[in-house]
PDB file of C-alpha atoms in Angstrom:
ATOM      1  CA  UNK A   1      31.669 -21.706 -20.649  1.00 80.00           C
ATOM      2  CA  UNK A   2      29.456 -24.770 -20.539  1.00 93.00           C
ATOM      3  CA  UNK A   3      25.682 -24.722 -20.836  1.00 96.00           C
ATOM      4  CA  UNK A   4      22.954 -27.170 -19.873  1.00 96.00           C
ATOM      5  CA  UNK A   5      19.906 -27.206 -22.157  1.00 98.00           C
ATOM      6  CA  UNK A   6      16.289 -28.186 -21.561  1.00 97.00           C
ATOM      7  CA  UNK A   7      13.631 -28.496 -24.263  1.00 98.00           C
ATOM      8  CA  UNK A   8       9.911 -27.962 -23.700  1.00 96.00           C
ATOM      9  CA  UNK A   9       7.058 -28.571 -26.112  1.00 97.00           C
ATOM     10  CA  UNK A  10       3.917 -26.653 -25.193  1.00 97.00           C
ATOM     11  CA  UNK A  11       0.554 -27.301 -26.869  1.00 96.00           C
ATOM     12  CA  UNK A  12      -1.296 -24.581 -28.727  1.00 95.00           C
ATOM     13  CA  UNK A  13      -4.163 -24.430 -26.218  1.00 96.00           C
ATOM     14  CA  UNK A  14      -1.879 -22.846 -23.547  1.00 96.00           C
ATOM     15  CA  UNK A  15      -2.438 -19.093 -23.495  1.00 95.00           C
ATOM     16  CA  UNK A  16       0.416 -16.624 -23.753  1.00 94.00           C
ATOM     17  CA  UNK A  17      -0.051 -15.703 -20.075  1.00 97.00           C
ATOM     18  CA  UNK A  18       0.217 -19.344 -18.949  1.00 96.00           C
ATOM     19  CA  UNK A  19       3.380 -19.897 -20.994  1.00 96.00           C
ATOM     20  CA  UNK A  20       4.898 -16.680 -19.650  1.00 96.00           C
ATOM     21  CA  UNK A  21       4.174 -17.694 -16.048  1.00 97.00           C
ATOM     22  CA  UNK A  22       5.700 -21.151 -16.617  1.00 96.00           C
ATOM     23  CA  UNK A  23       8.887 -19.712 -18.108  1.00 96.00           C
ATOM     24  CA  UNK A  24       9.235 -17.029 -15.436  1.00 97.00           C
ATOM     25  CA  UNK A  25       8.876 -19.638 -12.702  1.00 97.00           C
ATOM     26  CA  UNK A  26      11.556 -21.846 -14.282  1.00 96.00           C
ATOM     27  CA  UNK A  27      13.842 -18.822 -14.588  1.00 96.00           C
ATOM     28  CA  UNK A  28      13.397 -17.713 -10.979  1.00 97.00           C
ATOM     29  CA  UNK A  29      13.543 -21.139  -9.355  1.00 96.00           C
ATOM     30  CA  UNK A  30      15.938 -23.053 -11.597  1.00 94.00           C
ATOM     31  CA  UNK A  31      18.121 -20.311 -13.014  1.00 94.00           C
ATOM     32  CA  UNK A  32      17.088 -21.021 -16.615  1.00 97.00           C
ATOM     33  CA  UNK A  33      17.122 -18.422 -19.370  1.00 97.00           C
ATOM     34  CA  UNK A  34      15.395 -18.441 -22.746  1.00 97.00           C
ATOM     35  CA  UNK A  35      17.639 -19.587 -25.581  1.00 97.00           C
ATOM     36  CA  UNK A  36      15.133 -20.171 -28.391  1.00 97.00           C
ATOM     37  CA  UNK A  37      11.367 -20.095 -28.913  1.00 96.00           C
ATOM     38  CA  UNK A  38       9.737 -21.386 -32.070  1.00 97.00           C
ATOM     39  CA  UNK A  39       6.046 -21.422 -32.851  1.00 96.00           C
ATOM     40  CA  UNK A  40       5.155 -23.975 -35.496  1.00 97.00           C
ATOM     41  CA  UNK A  41       2.457 -23.719 -38.148  1.00 97.00           C
ATOM     42  CA  UNK A  42       0.277 -25.936 -35.959  1.00 96.00           C
ATOM     43  CA  UNK A  43       0.616 -23.462 -33.041  1.00 95.00           C
ATOM     44  CA  UNK A  44       2.844 -25.696 -30.908  1.00 97.00           C
ATOM     45  CA  UNK A  45       5.570 -23.797 -29.056  1.00 97.00           C
ATOM     46  CA  UNK A  46       9.015 -25.369 -28.899  1.00 98.00           C
ATOM     47  CA  UNK A  47      11.092 -23.737 -26.184  1.00 98.00           C
ATOM     48  CA  UNK A  48      14.804 -24.251 -25.509  1.00 98.00           C
ATOM     49  CA  UNK A  49      16.085 -23.066 -22.129  1.00 98.00           C
ATOM     50  CA  UNK A  50      19.694 -22.899 -20.990  1.00 98.00           C
ATOM     51  CA  UNK A  51      21.677 -22.344 -17.815  1.00 97.00           C
ATOM     52  CA  UNK A  52      25.357 -22.200 -16.990  1.00 95.00           C
ATOM     53  CA  UNK A  53      27.054 -25.264 -15.569  1.00 93.00           C
ATOM     54  CA  UNK A  54      29.098 -24.182 -12.589  1.00 87.00           C
ATOM     55  CA  UNK A  55      31.791 -26.667 -11.662  1.00 84.00           C
ATOM     56  CA  UNK A  56      33.216 -26.673  -8.152  1.00 81.00           C
ATOM     57  CA  UNK A  57      37.003 -26.638  -8.052  1.00 81.00           C
ATOM     58  CA  UNK A  58      39.138 -28.078  -5.331  1.00 80.00           C
ATOM     59  CA  UNK A  59      41.313 -25.430  -3.722  1.00 79.00           C
ATOM     60  CA  UNK A  60      44.218 -26.239  -1.484  1.00 74.00           C
ATOM     61  CA  UNK A  61      45.808 -23.723   0.820  1.00 73.00           C
ATOM     62  CA  UNK A  62      49.356 -24.506   1.730  1.00 56.00           C
TER      63      UNK A  62
END
């Protein structure tokens, strides 16, 4: 299985509710899921999202 990753860096002044809404929207619209969330000592959130790469295959009927 192959995954596509996206990294976000969110400043500390974003509230928990704002971050939650942003991540939920990306999950619903883009099909992303949370892979990793780290909160640094400075309060900056580093978020890694992932989604499956679906490859189309050529099928021949004969």
